[in-house]
Short mmCIF file of C-alpha atoms and ligand atoms in Angstrom, two decimals:
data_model
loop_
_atom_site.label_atom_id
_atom_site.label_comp_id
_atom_site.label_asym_id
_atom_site.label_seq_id
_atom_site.Cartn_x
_atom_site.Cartn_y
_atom_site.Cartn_z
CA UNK A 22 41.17 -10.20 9.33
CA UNK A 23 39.61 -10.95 5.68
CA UNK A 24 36.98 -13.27 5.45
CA UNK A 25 33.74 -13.97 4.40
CA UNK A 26 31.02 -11.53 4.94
CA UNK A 27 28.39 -11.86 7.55
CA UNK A 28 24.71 -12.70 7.35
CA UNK A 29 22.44 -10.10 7.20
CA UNK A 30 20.06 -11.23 9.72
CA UNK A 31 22.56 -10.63 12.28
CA UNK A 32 20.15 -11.19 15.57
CA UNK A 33 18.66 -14.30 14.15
CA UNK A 34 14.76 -13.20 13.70
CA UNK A 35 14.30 -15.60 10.20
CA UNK A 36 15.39 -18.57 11.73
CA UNK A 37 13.63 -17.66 15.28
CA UNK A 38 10.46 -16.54 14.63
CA UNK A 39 9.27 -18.85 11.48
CA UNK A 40 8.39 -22.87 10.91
CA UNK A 41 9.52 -25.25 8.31
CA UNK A 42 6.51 -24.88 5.77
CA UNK A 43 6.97 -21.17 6.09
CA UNK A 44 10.99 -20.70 4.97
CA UNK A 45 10.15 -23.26 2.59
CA UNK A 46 7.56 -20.75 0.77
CA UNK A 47 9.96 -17.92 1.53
CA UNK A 48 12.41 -19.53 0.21
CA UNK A 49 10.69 -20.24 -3.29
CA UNK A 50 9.46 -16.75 -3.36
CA UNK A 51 13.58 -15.65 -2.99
CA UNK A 52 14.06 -18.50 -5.91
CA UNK A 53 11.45 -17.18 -8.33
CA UNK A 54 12.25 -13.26 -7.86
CA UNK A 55 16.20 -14.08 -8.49
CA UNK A 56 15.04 -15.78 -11.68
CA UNK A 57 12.29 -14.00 -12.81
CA UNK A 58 12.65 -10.53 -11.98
CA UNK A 59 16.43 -9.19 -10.52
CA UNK A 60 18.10 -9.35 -13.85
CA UNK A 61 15.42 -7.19 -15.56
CA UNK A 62 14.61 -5.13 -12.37
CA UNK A 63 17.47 -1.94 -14.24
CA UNK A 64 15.79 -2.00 -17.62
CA UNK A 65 12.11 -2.48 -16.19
CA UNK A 66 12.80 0.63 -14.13
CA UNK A 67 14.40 2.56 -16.45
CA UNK A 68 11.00 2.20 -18.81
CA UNK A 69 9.13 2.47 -15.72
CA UNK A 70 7.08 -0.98 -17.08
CA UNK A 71 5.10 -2.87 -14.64
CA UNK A 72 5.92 -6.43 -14.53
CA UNK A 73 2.41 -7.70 -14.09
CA UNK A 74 2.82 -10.98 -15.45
CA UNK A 75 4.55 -11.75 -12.12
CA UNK A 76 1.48 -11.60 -10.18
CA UNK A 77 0.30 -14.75 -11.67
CA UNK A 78 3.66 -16.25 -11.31
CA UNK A 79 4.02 -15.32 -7.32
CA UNK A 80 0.06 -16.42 -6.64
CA UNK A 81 1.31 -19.89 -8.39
CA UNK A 82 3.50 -20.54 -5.06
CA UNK A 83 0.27 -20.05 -2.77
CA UNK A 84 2.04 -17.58 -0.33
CA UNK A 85 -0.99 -16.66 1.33
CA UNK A 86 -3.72 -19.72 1.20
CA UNK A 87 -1.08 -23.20 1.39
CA UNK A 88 -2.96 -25.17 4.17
CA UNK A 89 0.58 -25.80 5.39
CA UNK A 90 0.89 -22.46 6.33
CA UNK A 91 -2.60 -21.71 7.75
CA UNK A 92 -3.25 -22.11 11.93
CA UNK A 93 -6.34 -23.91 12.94
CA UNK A 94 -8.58 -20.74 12.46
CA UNK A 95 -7.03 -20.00 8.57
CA UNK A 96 -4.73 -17.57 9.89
CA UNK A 97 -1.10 -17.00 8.35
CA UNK A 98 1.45 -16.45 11.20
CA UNK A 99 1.61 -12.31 11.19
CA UNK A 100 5.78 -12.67 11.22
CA UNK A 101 5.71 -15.02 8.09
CA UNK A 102 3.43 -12.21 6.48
CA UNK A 103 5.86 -9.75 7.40
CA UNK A 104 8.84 -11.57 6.10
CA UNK A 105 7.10 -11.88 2.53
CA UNK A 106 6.36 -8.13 2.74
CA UNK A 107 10.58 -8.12 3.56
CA UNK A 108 11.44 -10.81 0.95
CA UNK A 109 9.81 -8.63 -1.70
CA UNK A 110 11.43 -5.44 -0.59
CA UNK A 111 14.91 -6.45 -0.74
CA UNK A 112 14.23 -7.42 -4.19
CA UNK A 113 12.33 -4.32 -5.18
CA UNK A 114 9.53 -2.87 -3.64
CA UNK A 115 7.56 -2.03 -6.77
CA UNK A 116 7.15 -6.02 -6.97
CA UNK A 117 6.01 -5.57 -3.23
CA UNK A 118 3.87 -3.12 -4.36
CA UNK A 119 2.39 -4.75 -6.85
CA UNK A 120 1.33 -7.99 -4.99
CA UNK A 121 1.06 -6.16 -1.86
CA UNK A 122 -1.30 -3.88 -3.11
CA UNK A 123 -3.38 -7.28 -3.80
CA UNK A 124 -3.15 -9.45 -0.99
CA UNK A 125 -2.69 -7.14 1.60
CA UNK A 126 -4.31 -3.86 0.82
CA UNK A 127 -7.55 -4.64 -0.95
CA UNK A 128 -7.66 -7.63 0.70
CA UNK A 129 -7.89 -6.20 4.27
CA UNK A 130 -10.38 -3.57 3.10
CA UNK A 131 -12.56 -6.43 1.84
CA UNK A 132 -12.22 -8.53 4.92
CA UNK A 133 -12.91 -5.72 7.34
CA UNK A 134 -14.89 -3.74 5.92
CA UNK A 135 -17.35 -6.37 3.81
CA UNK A 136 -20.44 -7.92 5.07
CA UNK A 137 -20.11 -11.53 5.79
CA UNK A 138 -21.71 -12.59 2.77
CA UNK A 139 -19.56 -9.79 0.65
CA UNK A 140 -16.63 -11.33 2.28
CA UNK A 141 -17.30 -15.22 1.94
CA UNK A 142 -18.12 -14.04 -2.14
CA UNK A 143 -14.78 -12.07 -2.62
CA UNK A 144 -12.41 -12.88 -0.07
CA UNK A 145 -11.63 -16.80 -1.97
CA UNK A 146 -11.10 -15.03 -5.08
CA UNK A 147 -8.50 -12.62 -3.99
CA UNK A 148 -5.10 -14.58 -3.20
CA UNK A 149 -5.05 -15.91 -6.98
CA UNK A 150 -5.76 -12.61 -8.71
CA UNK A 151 -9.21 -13.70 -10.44
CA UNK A 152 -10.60 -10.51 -8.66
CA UNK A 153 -7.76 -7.62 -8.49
CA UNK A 154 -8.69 -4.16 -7.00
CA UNK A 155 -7.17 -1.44 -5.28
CA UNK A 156 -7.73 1.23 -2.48
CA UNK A 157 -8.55 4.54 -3.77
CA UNK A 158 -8.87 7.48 -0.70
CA UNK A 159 -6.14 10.10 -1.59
CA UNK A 160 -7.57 13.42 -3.98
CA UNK A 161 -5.67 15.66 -5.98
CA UNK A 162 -6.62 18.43 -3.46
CA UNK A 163 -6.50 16.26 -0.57
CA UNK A 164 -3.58 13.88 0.75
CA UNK A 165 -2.30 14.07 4.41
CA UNK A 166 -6.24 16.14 5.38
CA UNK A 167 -7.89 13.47 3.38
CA UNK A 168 -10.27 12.69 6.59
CA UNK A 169 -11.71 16.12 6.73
CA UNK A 170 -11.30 17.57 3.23
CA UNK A 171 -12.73 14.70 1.17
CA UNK A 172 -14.51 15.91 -1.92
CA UNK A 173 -15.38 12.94 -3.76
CA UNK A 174 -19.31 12.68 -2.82
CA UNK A 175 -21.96 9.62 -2.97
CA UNK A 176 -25.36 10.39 -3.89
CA UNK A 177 -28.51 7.53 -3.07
CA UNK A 178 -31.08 7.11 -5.04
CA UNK A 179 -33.39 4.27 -4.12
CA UNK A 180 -30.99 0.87 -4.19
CA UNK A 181 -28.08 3.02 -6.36
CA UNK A 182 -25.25 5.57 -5.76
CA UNK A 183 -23.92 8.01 -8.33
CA UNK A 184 -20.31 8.97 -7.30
CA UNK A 185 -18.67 11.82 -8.54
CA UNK A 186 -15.29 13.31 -7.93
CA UNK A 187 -11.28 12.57 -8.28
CA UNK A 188 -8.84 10.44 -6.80
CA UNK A 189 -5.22 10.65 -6.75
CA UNK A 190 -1.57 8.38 -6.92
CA UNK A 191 -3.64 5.01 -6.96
CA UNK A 192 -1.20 2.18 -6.99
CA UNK A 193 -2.44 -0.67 -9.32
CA UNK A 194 -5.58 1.04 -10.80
CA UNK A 195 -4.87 0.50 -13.92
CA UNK A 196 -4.98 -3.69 -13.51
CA UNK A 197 -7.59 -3.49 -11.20
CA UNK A 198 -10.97 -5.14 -12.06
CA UNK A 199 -12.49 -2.85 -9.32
CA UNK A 200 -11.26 0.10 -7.18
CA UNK A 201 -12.81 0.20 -3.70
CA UNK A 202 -13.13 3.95 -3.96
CA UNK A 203 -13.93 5.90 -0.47
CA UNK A 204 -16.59 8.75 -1.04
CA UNK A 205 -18.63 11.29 1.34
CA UNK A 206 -22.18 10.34 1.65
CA UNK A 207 -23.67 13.19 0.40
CA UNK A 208 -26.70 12.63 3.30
CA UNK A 209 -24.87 12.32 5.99
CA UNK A 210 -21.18 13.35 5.44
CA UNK A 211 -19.88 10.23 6.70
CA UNK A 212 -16.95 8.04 5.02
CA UNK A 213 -18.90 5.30 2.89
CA UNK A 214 -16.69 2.66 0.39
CA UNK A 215 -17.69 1.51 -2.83
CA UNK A 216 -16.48 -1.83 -4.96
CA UNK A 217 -16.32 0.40 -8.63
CA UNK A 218 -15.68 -2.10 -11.55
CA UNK A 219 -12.23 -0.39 -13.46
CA UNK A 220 -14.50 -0.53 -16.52
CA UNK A 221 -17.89 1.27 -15.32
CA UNK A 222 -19.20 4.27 -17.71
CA UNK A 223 -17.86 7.43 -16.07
CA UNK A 224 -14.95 5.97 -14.50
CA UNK A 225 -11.59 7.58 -16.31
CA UNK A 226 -8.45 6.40 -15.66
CA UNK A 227 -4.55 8.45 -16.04
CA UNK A 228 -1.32 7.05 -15.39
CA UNK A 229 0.97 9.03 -13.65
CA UNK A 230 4.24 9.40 -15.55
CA UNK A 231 7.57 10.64 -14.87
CA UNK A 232 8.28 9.52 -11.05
CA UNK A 233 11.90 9.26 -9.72
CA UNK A 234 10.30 6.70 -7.04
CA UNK A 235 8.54 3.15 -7.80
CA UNK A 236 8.63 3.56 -11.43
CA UNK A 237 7.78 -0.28 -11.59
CA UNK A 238 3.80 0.95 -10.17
CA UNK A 239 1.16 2.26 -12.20
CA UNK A 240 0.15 4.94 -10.26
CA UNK A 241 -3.46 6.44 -11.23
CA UNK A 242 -5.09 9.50 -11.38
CA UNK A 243 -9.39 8.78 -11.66
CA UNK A 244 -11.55 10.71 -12.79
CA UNK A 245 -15.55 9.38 -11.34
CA UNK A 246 -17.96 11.73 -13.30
CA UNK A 247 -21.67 10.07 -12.14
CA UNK A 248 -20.49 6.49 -11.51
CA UNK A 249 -23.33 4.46 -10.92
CA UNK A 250 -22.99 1.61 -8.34
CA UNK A 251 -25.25 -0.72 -6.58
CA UNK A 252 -25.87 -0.83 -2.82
CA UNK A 253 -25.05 -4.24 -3.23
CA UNK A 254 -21.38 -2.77 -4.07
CA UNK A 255 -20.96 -0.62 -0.90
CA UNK A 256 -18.90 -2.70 1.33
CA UNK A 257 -21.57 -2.61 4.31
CA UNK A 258 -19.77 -2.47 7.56
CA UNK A 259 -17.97 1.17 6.85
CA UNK A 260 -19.73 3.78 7.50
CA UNK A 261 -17.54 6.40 9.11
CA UNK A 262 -14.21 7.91 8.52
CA UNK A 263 -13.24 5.85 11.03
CA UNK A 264 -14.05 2.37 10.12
CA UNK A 265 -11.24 3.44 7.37
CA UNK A 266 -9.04 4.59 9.94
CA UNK A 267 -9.09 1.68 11.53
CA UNK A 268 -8.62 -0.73 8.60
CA UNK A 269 -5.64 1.42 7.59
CA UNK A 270 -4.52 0.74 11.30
CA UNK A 271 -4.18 -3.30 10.30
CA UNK A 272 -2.29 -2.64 7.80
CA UNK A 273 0.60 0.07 9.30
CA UNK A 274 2.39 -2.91 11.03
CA UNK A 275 3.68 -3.99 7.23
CA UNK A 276 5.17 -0.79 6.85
CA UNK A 277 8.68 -1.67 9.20
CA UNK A 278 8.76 -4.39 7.09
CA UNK A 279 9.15 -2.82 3.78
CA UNK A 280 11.73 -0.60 5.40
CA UNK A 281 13.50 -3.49 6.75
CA UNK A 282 13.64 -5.49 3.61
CA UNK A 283 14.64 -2.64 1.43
CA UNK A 284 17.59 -1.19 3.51
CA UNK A 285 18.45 -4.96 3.46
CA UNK A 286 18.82 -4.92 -0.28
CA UNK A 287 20.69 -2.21 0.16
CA UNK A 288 23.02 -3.13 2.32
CA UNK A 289 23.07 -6.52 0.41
CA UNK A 290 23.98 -4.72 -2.53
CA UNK A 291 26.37 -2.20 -1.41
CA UNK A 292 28.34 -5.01 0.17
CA UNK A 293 28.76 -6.96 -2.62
CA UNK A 294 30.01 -4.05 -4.56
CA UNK A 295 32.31 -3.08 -2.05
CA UNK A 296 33.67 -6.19 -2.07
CA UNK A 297 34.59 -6.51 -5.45
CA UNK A 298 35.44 -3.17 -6.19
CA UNK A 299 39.62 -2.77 -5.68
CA UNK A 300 41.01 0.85 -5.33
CA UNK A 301 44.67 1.25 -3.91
CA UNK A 302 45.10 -2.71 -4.94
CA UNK A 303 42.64 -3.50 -2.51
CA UNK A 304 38.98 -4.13 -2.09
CA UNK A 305 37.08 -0.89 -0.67
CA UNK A 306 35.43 -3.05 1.75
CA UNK A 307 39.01 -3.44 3.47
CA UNK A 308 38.90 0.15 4.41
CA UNK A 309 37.91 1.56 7.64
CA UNK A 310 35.26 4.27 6.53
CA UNK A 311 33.72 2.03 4.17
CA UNK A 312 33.08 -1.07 6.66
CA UNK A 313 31.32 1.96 9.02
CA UNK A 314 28.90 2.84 6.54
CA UNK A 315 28.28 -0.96 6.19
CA UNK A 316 27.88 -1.31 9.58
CA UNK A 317 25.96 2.02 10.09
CA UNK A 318 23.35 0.14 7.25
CA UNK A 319 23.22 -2.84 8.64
CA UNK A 320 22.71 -1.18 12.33
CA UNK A 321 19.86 0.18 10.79
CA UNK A 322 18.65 -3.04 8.73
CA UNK A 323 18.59 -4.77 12.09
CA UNK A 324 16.72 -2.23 14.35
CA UNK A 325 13.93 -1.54 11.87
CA UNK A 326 13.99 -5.34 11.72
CA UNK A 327 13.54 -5.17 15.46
CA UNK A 328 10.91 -2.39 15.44
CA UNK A 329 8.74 -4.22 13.14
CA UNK A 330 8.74 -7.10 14.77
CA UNK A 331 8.09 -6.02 18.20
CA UNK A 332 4.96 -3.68 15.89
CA UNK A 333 3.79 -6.78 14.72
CA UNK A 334 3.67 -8.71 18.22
CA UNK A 335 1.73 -5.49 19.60
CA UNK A 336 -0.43 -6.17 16.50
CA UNK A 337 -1.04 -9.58 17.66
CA UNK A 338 -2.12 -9.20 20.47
CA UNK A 339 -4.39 -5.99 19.66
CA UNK A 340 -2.66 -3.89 21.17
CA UNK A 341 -0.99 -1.92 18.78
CA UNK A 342 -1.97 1.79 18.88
CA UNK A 343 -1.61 4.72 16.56
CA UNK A 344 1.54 5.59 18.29
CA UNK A 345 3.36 2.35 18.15
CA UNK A 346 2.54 2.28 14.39
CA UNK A 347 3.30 5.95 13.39
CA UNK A 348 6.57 5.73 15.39
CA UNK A 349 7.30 2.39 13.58
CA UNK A 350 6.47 4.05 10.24
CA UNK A 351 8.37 7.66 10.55
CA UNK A 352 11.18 6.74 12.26
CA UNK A 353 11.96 3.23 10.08
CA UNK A 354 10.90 5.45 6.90
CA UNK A 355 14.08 8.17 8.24
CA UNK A 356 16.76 4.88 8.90
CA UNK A 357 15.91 3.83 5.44
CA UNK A 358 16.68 7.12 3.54
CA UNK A 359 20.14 6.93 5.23
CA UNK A 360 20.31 3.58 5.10
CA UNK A 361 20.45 3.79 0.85
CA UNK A 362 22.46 7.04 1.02
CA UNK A 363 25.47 5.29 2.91
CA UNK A 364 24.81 2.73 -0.14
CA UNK A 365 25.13 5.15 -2.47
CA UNK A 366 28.57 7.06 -1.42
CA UNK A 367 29.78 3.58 -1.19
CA UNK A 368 29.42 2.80 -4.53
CA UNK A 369 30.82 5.78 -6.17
CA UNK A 370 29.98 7.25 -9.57
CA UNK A 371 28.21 3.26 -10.22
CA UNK A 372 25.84 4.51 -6.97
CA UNK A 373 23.92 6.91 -9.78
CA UNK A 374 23.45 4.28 -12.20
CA UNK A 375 20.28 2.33 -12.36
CA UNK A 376 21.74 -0.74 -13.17
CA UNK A 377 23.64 -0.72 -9.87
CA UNK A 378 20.73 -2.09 -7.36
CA UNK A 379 21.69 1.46 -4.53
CA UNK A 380 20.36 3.29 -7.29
CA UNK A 381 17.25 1.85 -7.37
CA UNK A 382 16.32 1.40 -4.02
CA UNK A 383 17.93 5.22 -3.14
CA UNK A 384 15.01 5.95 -5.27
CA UNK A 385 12.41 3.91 -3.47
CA UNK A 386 13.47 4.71 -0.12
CA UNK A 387 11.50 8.23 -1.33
CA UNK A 388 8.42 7.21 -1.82
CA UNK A 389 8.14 4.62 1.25
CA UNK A 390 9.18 7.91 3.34
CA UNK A 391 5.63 9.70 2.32
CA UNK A 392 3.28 7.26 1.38
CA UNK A 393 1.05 5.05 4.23
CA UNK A 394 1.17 8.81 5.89
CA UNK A 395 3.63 10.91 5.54
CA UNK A 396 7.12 11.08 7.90
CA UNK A 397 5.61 14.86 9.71
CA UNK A 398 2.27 13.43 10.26
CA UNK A 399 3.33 10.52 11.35
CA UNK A 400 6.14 12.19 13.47
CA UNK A 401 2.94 14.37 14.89
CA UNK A 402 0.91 11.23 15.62
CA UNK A 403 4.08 10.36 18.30
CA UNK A 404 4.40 14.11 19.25
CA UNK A 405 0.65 14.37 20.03
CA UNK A 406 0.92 11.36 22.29
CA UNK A 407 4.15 11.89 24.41
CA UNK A 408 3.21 15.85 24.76
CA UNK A 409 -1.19 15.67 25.23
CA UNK A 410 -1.38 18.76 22.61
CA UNK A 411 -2.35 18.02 19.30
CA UNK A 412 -0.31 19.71 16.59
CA UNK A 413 -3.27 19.08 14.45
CA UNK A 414 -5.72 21.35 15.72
CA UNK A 415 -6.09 25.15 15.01
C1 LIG B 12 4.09 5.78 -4.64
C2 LIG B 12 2.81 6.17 -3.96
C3 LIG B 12 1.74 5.29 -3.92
C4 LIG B 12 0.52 5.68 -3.33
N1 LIG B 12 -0.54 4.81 -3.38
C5 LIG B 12 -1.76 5.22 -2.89
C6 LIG B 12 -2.91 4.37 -3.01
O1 LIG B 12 -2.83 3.25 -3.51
N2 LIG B 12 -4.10 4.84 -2.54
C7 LIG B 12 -4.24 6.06 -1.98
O2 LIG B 12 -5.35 6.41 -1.58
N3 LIG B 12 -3.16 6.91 -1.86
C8 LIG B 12 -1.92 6.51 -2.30
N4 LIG B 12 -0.82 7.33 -2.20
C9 LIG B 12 -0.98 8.67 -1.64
C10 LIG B 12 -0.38 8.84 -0.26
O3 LIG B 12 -1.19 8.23 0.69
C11 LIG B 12 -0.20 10.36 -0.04
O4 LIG B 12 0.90 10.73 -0.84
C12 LIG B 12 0.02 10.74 1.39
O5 LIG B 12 -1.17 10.58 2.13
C13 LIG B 12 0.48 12.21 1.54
O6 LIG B 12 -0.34 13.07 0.83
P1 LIG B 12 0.31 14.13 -0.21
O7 LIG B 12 1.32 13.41 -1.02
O8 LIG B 12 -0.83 14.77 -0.90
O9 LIG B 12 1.10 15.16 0.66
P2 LIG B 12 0.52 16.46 1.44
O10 LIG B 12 -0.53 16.02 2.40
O11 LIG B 12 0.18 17.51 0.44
O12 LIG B 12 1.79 16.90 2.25
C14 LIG B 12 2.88 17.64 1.68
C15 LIG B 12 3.91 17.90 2.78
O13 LIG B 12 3.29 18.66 3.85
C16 LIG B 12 3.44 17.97 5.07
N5 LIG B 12 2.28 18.21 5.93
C17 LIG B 12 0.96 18.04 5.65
N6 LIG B 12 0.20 18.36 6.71
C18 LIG B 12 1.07 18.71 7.70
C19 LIG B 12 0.91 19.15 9.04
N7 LIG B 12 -0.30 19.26 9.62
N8 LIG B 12 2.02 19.46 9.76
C20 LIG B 12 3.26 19.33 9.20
N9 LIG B 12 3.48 18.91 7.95
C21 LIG B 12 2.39 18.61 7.21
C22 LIG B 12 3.55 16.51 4.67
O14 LIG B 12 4.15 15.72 5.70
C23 LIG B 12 4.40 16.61 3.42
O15 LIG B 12 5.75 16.74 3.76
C24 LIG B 12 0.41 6.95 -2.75
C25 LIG B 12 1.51 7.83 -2.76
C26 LIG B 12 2.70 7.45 -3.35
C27 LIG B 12 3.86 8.40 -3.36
#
């Protein structure tokens, strides 16, 4: 039978699980990225530039503080934030990055891990960019054993800290006015996190050139050689390894979503080509191996689509653990790198070519599978819970 393709959202979650007011703002979001950023998306890649004026341009829509999206205690419905975390991957998740980074990232760290008064100051100022920041843990020498191998050290003297040390692959440094950066107190040894204005003496910043994966993100290496900050800087209720741990924790139930929206875009993109490209007088998409790998991308679309969903429910209701999210985030993180293959052989020689969307999102799909913990740890997270025995320890 020919006919007209299907909708992606084949079980029905977008029109289920969100109000009026919030496709409305989803819907403007989808307007403004198909105007303002998909037909530069190839050449903005290809000169790995970072598109910052559209942080401005995305805050103008109010996507996180429009009364007409907030419940009676301020809160944004946790599926409509996952959805805009989707909407902006099946664009491009370097956009996603970039005002993720923002709104969700620093934002959480502020809101969890500020004093009351730290958050009432900071917290209004976030959602329209007037403060920007960023989360700095990861070292050069340190990335998946960051928890026990931090070097980066906090000295107190009096009502000031001197930092020194090095932190590594820091999305949106560089347009940051501070970095929250996390540091060993040198007096205790415990996890301590500091607001550290971009521009303080001491504080060094390098971009990190020639990825294959988010080109779109600045992506920092920092250099803190004596940084001196202000107690009044620390973000006062972390003080322990864990406190980070378990900010990180509210953020892992985004991660599905990313996956979700970019294997979307994928699939959204491989379709389209497959529709219009004609081989043996016909379009591929008529042919029976090509509508498998469709289907194959859109089976896995749908069930990471699924998966972050039910996350975000668990999330809800607190009762997300470390399991449900590192399960979420390895095994979504593996659909999505063959997800953007399938996209890829579908598309032929064009599949290699930036300017072809697969391209672009075969490349993303990389750095979604290590970042936000990589697919082993994560992977050893689940095996440590279904089996008792820690792979972790010596
Ligand atoms: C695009 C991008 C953006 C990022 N943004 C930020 C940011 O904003 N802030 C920030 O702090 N960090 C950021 N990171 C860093 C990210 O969190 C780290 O890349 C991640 O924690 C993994 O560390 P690593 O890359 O050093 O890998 P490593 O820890 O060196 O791991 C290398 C390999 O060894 C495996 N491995 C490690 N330990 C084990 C083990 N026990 N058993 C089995 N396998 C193991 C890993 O799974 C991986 O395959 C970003 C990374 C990327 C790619």
């Amino acid at each position: 039978m020919n006919g007209a393709a299907k909708p992606t959202d084949l079980l029905g979650y977008y029109d289920e699980l969100l109000g009026d007011a919030e496709r409305d703002k989803l819907t403007s979001l989808r307007e403004l990225l198909d105007q303002r950023a998909r037909p530069h998306l190839a050449d903005w890649w290809e000169r790995a530039e970072c598109p910052e004026h559209l942080r401005a341009e995305i805050a103008e829509l109010r996507m996180e503080d429009d009364p007409v999206l907030l419940d009676d205690g301020g809160r944004l419905n946790p599926h409509y934030v996952g959805f805009r975390h989707f909407e902006l991957a099946r664009v491009d998740m370097s956009i996603g990055t970039l005002y993720g980074g923002q709104v969700s990232m620093f934002r959480t760290v502020v809101r969890e891990g500020g004093s009351p008064d730290q958050v009432a100051r900071l917290d209004p100022l976030i959602p329209s960019f007037q403060l920007t920041g960023c989360f700095a843990l990861t070292e050069p020498g340190h990335g998946s054993d960051i928890a026990g191998g931090m070097e980066t050290t906090a000295v107190r003297h009096g009502d000031t800290w001197t930092i020194k040390g090095r932190k590594r692959w820091i999305g949106n440094a560089a347009l940051s006015d501070v970095i929250v950066v996390v540091a060993k107190d040198a007096a205790d040894g415990r996890a301590k996190a500091f607001l550290v204005p971009r521009e303080a003496p001491g504080v060094r910043l390098t971009d990190i050139s020639g990825k294959i994966s988010l080109r779109m993100v600045r992506n920092s290496d920092i250099v803190l050689e004596d940084v001196r900050v202000e107690e009044s800087q620390r973000l006062q209720r972390i003080d322990s390894f864990a406190d980070i741990s378990a900010i990180l924790a509210q953020l892992r139930f985004v991660v599905g979503w990313n996956a979700a929206g970019l294997q979307t875009g994928a699939y959204e993109a491989a379709l389209s080509y497959a529709l219009g490209r004609q081989q043996f007088g016909r379009p591929i998409a008529g042919f029976q191996l090509i509508q498998e790998k469709l289907a194959r991308m859109l089976g896995n679309a749908t069930a990471t689509l699924a998966m972050a969903v039910r996350l975000t429910d668990l999330h809800r209701r607190g009762a997300m653990g470390d399991e449900h999210a590192a399960l979420t985030k390895s095994w979504t993180a593996d659909r999505a790198r063959e997800t953007v293959a399938l996209g890829r052989e579908i598309c032929g020689a064009e599949g290699i070519r930036v300017d072809n969307d697969v391209a672009r999102f075969f490349a993303d799909a990389e750095a979604l599978y290590t970042f936000e913990g990589t697919h082993e740890v994560n992977s050893l997270i689940v095996g440590r819970a279904i089996t008792g025995l820690s792979a972790f320890t010596r």
